[in-house]
GROMACS .gro file of C-alpha atoms in nm:
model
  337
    1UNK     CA    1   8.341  -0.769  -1.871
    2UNK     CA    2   8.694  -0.881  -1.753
    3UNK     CA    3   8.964  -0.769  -1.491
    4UNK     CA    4   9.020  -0.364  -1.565
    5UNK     CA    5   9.343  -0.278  -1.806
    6UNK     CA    6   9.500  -0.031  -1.604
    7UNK     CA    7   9.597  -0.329  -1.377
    8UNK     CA    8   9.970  -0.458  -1.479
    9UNK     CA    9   9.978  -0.759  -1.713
   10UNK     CA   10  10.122  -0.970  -1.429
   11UNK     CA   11   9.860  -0.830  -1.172
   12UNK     CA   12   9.636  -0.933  -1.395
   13UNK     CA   13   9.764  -1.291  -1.455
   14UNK     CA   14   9.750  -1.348  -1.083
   15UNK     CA   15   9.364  -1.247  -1.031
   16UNK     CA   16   9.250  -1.443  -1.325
   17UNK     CA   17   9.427  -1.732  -1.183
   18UNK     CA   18   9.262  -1.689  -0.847
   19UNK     CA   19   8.887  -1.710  -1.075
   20UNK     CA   20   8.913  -2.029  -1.262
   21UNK     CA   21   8.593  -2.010  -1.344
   22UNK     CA   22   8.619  -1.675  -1.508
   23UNK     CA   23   8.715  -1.592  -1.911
   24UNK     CA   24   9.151  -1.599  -1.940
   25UNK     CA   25   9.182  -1.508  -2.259
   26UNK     CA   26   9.224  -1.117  -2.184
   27UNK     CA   27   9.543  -1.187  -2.034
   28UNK     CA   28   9.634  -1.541  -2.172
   29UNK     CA   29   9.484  -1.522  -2.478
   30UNK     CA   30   9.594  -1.405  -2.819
   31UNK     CA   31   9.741  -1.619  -3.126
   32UNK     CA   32   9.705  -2.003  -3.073
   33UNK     CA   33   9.472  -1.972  -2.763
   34UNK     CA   34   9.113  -2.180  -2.659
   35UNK     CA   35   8.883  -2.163  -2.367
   36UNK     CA   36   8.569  -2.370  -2.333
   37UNK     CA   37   8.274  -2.431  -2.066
   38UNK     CA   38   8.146  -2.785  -2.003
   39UNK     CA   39   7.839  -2.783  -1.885
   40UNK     CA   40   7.661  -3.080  -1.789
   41UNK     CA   41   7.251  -3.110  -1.751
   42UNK     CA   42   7.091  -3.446  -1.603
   43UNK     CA   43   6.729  -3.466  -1.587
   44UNK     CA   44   6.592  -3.665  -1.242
   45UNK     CA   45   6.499  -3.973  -1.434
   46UNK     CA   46   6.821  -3.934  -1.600
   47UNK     CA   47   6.657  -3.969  -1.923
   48UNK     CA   48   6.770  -3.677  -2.036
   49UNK     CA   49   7.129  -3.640  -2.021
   50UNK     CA   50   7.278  -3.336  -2.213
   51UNK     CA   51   7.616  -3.124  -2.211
   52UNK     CA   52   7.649  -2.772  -2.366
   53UNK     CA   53   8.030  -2.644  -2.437
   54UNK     CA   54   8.053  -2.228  -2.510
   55UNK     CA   55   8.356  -2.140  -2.622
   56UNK     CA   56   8.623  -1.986  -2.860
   57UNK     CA   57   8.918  -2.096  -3.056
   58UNK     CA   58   9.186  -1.833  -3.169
   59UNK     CA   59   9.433  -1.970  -3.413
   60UNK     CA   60   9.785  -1.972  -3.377
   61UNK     CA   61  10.032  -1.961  -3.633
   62UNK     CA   62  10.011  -2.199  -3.953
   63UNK     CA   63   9.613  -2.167  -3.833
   64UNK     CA   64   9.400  -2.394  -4.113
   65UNK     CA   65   9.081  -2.283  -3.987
   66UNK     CA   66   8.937  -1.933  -3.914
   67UNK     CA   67   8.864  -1.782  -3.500
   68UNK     CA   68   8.556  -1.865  -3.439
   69UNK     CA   69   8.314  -1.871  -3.122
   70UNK     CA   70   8.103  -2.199  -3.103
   71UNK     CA   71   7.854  -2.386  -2.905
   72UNK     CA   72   7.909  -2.756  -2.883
   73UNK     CA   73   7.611  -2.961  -2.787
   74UNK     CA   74   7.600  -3.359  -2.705
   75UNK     CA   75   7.271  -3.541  -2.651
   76UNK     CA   76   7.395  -3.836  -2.398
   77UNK     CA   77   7.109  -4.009  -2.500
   78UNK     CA   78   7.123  -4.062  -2.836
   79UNK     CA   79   7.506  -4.027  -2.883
   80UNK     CA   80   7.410  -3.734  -3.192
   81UNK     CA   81   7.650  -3.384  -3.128
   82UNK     CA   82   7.625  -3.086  -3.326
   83UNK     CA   83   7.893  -2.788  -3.348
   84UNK     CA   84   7.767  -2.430  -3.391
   85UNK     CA   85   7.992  -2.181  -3.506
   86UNK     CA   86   7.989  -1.801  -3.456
   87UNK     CA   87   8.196  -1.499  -3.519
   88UNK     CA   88   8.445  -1.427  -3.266
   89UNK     CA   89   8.223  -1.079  -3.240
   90UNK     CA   90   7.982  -1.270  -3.049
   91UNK     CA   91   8.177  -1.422  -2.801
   92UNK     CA   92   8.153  -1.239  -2.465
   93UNK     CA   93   8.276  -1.352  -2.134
   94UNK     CA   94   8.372  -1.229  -1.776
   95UNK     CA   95   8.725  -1.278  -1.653
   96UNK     CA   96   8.566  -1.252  -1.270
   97UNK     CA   97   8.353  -1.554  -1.303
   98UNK     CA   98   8.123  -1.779  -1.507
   99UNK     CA   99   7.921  -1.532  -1.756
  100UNK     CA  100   7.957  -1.646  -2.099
  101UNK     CA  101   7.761  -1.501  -2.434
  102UNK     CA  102   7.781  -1.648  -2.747
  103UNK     CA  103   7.566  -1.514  -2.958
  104UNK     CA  104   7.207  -1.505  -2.853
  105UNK     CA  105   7.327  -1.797  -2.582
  106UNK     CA  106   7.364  -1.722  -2.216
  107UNK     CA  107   7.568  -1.956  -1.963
  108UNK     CA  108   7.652  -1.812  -1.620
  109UNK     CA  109   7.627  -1.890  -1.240
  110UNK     CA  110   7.253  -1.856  -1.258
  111UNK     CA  111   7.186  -2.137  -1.542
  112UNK     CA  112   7.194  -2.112  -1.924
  113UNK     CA  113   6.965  -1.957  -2.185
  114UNK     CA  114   7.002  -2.124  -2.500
  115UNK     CA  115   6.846  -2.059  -2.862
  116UNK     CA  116   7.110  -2.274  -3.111
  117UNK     CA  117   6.990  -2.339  -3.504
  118UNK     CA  118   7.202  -2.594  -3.553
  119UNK     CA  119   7.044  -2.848  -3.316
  120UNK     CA  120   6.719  -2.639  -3.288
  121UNK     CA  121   6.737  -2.615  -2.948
  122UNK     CA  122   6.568  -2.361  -2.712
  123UNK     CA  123   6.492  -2.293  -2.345
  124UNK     CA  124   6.620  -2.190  -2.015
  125UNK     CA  125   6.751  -2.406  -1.725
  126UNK     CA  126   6.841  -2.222  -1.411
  127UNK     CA  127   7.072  -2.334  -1.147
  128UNK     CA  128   6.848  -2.372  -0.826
  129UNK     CA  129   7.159  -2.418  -0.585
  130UNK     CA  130   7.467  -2.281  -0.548
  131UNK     CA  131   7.778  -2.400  -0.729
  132UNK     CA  132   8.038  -2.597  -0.565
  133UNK     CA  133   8.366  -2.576  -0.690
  134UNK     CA  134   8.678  -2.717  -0.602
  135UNK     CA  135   8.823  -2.508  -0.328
  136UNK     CA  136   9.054  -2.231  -0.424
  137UNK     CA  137   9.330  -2.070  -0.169
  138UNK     CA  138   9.655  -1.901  -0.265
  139UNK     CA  139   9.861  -2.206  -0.301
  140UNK     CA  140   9.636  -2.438  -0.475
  141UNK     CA  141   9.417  -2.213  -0.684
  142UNK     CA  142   9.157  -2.471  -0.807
  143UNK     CA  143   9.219  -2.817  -0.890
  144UNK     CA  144   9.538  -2.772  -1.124
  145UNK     CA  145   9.665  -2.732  -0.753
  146UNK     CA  146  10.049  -2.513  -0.760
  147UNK     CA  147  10.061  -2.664  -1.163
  148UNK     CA  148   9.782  -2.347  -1.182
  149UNK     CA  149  10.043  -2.088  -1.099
  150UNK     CA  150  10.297  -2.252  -1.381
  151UNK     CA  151  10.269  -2.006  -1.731
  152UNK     CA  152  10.386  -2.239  -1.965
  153UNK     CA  153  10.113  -2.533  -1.896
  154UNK     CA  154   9.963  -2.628  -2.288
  155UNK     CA  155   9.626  -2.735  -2.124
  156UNK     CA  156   9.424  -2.537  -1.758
  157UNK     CA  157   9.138  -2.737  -1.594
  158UNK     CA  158   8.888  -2.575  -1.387
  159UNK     CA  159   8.661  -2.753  -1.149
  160UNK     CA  160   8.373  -2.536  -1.140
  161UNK     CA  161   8.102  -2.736  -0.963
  162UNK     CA  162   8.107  -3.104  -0.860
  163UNK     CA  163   7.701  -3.042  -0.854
  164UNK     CA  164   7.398  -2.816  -0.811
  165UNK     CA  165   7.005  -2.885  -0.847
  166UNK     CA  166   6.832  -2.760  -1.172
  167UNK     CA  167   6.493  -2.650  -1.279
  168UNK     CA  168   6.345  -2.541  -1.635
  169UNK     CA  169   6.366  -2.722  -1.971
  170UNK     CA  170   6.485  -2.723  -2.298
  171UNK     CA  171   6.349  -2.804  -2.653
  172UNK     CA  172   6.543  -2.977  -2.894
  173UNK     CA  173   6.444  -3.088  -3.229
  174UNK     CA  174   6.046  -3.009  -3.063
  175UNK     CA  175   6.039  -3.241  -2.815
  176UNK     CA  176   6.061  -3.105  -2.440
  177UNK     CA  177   6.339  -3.206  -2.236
  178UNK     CA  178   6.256  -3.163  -1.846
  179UNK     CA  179   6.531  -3.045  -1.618
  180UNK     CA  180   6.315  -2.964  -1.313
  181UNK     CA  181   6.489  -3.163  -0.992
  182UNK     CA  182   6.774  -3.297  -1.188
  183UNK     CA  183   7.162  -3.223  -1.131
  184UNK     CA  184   7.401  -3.027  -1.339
  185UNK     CA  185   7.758  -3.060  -1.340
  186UNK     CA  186   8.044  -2.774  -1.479
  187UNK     CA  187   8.410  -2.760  -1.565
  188UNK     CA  188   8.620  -2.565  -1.843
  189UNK     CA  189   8.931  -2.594  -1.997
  190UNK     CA  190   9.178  -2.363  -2.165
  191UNK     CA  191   9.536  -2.266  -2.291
  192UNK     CA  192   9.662  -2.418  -2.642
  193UNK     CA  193   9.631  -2.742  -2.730
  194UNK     CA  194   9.417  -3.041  -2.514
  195UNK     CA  195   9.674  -3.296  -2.431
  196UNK     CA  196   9.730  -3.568  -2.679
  197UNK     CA  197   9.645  -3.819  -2.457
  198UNK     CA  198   9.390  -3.856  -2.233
  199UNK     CA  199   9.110  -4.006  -2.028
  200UNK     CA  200   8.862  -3.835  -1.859
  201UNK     CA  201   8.577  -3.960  -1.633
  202UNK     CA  202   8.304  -3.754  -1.393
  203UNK     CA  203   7.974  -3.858  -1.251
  204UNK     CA  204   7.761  -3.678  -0.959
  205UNK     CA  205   7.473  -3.977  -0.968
  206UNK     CA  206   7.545  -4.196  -0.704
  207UNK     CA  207   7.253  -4.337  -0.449
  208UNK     CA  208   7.356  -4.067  -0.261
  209UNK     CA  209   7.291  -3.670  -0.382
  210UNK     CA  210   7.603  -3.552  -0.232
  211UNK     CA  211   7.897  -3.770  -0.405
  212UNK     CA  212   8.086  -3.651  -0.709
  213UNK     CA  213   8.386  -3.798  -0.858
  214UNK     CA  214   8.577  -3.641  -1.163
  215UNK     CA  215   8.876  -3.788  -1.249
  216UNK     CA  216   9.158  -3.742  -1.536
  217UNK     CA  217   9.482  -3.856  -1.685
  218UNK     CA  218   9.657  -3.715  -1.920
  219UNK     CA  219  10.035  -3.693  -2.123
  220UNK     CA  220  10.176  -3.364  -1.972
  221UNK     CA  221  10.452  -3.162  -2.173
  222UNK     CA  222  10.729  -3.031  -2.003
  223UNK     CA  223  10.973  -2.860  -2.179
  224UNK     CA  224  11.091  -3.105  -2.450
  225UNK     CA  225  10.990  -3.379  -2.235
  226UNK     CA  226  10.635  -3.491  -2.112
  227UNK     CA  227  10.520  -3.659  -1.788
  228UNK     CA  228  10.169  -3.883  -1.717
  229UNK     CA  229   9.973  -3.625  -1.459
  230UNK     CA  230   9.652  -3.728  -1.329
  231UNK     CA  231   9.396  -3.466  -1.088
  232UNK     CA  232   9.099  -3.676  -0.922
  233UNK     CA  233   8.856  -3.551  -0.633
  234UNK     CA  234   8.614  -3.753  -0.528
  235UNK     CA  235   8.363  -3.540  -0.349
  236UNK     CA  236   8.164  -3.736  -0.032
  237UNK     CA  237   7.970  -3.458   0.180
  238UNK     CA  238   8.172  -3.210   0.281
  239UNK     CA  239   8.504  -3.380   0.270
  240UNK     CA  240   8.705  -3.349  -0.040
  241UNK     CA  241   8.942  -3.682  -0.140
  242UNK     CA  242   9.176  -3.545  -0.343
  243UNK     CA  243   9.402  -3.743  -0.555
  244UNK     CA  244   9.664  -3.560  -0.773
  245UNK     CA  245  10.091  -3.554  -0.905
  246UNK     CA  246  10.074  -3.262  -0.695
  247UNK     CA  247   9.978  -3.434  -0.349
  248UNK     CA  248  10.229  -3.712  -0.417
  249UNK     CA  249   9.946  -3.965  -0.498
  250UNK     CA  250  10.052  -4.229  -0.749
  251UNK     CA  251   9.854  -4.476  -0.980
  252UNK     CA  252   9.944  -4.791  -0.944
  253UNK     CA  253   9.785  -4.991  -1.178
  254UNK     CA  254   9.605  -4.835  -1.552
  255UNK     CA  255   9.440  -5.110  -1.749
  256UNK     CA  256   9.211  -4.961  -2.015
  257UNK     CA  257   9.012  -5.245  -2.270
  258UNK     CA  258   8.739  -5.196  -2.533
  259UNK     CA  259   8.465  -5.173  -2.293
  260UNK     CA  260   8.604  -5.125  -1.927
  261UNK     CA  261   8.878  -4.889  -1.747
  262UNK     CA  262   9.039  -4.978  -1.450
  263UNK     CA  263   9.248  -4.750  -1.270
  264UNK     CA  264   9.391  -4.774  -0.896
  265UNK     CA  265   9.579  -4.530  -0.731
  266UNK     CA  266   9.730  -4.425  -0.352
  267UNK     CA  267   9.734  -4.126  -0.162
  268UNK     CA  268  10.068  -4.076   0.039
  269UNK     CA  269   9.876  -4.153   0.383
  270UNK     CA  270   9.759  -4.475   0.214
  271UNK     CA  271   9.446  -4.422   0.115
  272UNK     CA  272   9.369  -4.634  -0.202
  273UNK     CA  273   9.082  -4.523  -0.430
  274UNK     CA  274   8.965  -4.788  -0.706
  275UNK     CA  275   8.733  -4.677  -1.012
  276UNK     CA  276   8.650  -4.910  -1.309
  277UNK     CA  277   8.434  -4.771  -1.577
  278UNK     CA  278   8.219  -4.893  -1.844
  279UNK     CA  279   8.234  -4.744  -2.215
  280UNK     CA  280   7.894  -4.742  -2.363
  281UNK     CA  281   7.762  -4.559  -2.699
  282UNK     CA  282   7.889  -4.163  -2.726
  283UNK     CA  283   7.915  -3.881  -3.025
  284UNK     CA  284   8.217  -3.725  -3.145
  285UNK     CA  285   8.277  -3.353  -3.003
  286UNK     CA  286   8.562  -3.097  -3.154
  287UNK     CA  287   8.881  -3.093  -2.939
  288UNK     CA  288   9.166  -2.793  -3.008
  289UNK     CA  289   9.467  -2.855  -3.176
  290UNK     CA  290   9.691  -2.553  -3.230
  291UNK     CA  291   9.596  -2.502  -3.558
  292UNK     CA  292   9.232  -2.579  -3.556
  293UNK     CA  293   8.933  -2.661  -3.381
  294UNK     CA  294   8.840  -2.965  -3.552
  295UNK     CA  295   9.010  -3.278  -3.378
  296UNK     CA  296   8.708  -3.519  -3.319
  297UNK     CA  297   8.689  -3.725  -2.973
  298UNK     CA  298   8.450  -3.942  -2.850
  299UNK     CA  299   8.253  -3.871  -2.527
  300UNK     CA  300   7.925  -4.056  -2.375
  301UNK     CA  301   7.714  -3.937  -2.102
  302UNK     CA  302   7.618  -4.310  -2.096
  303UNK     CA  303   7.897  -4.464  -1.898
  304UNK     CA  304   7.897  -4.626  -1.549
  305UNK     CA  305   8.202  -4.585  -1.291
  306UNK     CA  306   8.232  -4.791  -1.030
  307UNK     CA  307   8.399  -4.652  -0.655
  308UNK     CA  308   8.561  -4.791  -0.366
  309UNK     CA  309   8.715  -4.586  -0.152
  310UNK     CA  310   8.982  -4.753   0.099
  311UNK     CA  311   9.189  -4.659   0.423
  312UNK     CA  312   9.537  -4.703   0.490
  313UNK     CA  313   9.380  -5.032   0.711
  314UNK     CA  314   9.243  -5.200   0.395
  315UNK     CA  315   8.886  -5.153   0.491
  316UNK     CA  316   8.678  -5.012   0.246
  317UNK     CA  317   8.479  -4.698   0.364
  318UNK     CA  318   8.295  -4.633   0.038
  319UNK     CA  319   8.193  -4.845  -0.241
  320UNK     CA  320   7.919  -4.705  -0.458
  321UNK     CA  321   7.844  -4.711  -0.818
  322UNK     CA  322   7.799  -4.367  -1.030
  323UNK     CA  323   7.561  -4.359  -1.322
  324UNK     CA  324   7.461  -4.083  -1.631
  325UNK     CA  325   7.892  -4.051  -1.623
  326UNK     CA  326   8.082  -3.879  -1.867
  327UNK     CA  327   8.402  -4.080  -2.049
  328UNK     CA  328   8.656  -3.976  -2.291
  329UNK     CA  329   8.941  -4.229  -2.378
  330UNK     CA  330   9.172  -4.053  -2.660
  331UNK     CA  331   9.495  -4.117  -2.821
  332UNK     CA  332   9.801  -4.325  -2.713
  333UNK     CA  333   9.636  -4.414  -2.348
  334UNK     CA  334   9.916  -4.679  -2.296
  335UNK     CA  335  10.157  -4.430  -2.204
  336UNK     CA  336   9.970  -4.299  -1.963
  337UNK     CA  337  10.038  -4.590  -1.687
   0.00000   0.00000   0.00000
């Protein structure tokens, strides 16, 4: 698996940039390097709400914890999260596309194959449409947009499918968790360090199938400075809204409380878009630092975001409210605004 080694080291920078989805740790990776696969599973009741993270962690230097491949699993609804580790030895992934091993766990474009100890959990849930990820051309390559192409960049997103139907089920802990006719949902991160500040919101269960939003803000370094960057696409149909410090969007007003987040921002053409979200109950997942991958956030799949979409008029041309959502509020969020 992975782009061939007789290709240059910068030849091969520039195709794994092009495959967001793919594995960059053959040419990124090394000392002081993670790379991890969120992948969200939503049963059609929504009663089931689960997301499983593959991944590795390579230490950099002053590293207080040993490489290590893991699984990460979070059960949305009971807020419980378990962390499986596994030697770096069983960690296997493509640099070409999603196709991720991790021991005897499976996660690719097809659906995942899971058999964890930890959490006791067991089955196979298969992707029964194809992905849809954020578009990726030359000069945006994914939803970093241009920031993709930058080499110094402590934290990479990848938007690897806004949604896609799902069929098959899971055990966990013995009692059957049915995925048939439910939606899934699958992103990734990777570089260093995630960003020591940070919110993060995504939901794809609207009253209509074929809206996804996925939205984040986060404390950017740059150089010995750092700047508040934010990447938000709200998907309606075919037509992508995107929102981003690359388009030349800007948020105009951040509030964040103990149980609500409201955040407004505007496109350059005028276009508003308005999302207030509602904290409920979560678990704590592991986050990398540079030394370790053992900084604890809190995430729910339990949280409600609420959408209204405006033109440059002031008429709203979407309002719609998005259920089963993910949210993760961490560190000094204040200086985000």
């Amino acid at each position: 698996m992975g782009i061939p080694g007789s290709l240059t080291r910068t030849a091969r920078t520039f195709a794994a940039t092009l495959h967001p989805d793919g594995y960059h740790g053959s040419y990124q990776g090394g000392r002081g390097f993670f790379e991890g696969w969120y992948v969200k599973l939503v049963s059609a009741d929504r009663t089931h709400r689960l997301a499983l993270i593959p991944g590795i962690f390579l230490g950099g230097p002053g590293a207080t914890a040993p490489d290590e491949a893991f699984v990460q699993v979070l059960d949305g609804s009971t807020g419980e999260s378990w962390y499986d580790a596994f030697p770096v030895t069983d960690f296997l992934a493509d640099a070409r596309e999603f196709n991720v091993a991790v021991g005897r766990n499976r996660f690719g474009t097809g659906g995942v194959d899971v058999d964890l100890e930890g959490p006791q959990l067991a089955g196979t849930v298969r992707f029964a449409s194809p992905l849809d990820p954020w578009p990726v051309t030359l000069a945006e390559p994914g939803v970093m947009g241009r920031y993709a192409w930058v080499p110094t960049m402590e934290c990479y997103h990848g938007l690897v499918s806004f949604g896609h139907d799902l069929a098959g089920s899971l055990t966990l802990a013995g009692r059957e968790l049915d995925f048939t006719g439910g939606r899934g949902y699958l992103e990734k991160d990777w570089g260093r360090a995630f960003p020591q500040a940070y919110i993060w919101m995504q939901t794809n269960h609207f009253s209509r199938p074929d809206v996804s939003l996925s939205a984040s803000i986060a404390r950017i370094p740059w150089g010995r400075a750092s700047f508040p960057g934010f990447i938000v696409g709200l998907r309606i149909g075919d037509e992508l809204h995107r929102f981003a410090t690359y388009t030349g969007a800007r948020v105009t007003s951040l509030q964040t409380a103990d149980a609500t987040i409201t955040w407004r921002m505007k496109a350059r053409s005028g276009v508003e878009l308005r999302l207030r979200a509602e904290r409920r109950r979560g678990g704590l997942l592991h986050a990398p630092i540079r030394t370790q991958m053992h900084k604890r956030v809190e995430e729910t799949l339990d949280a409600r975001v609420h959408v209204e979409l405006v033109d440059a008029s002031g008429e709203v041309v979407f309002a719609d409210t998005g259920e089963a959502a993910g949210l993760e509020v961490h560190g000094d969020v204040a200086r985000l605004g």
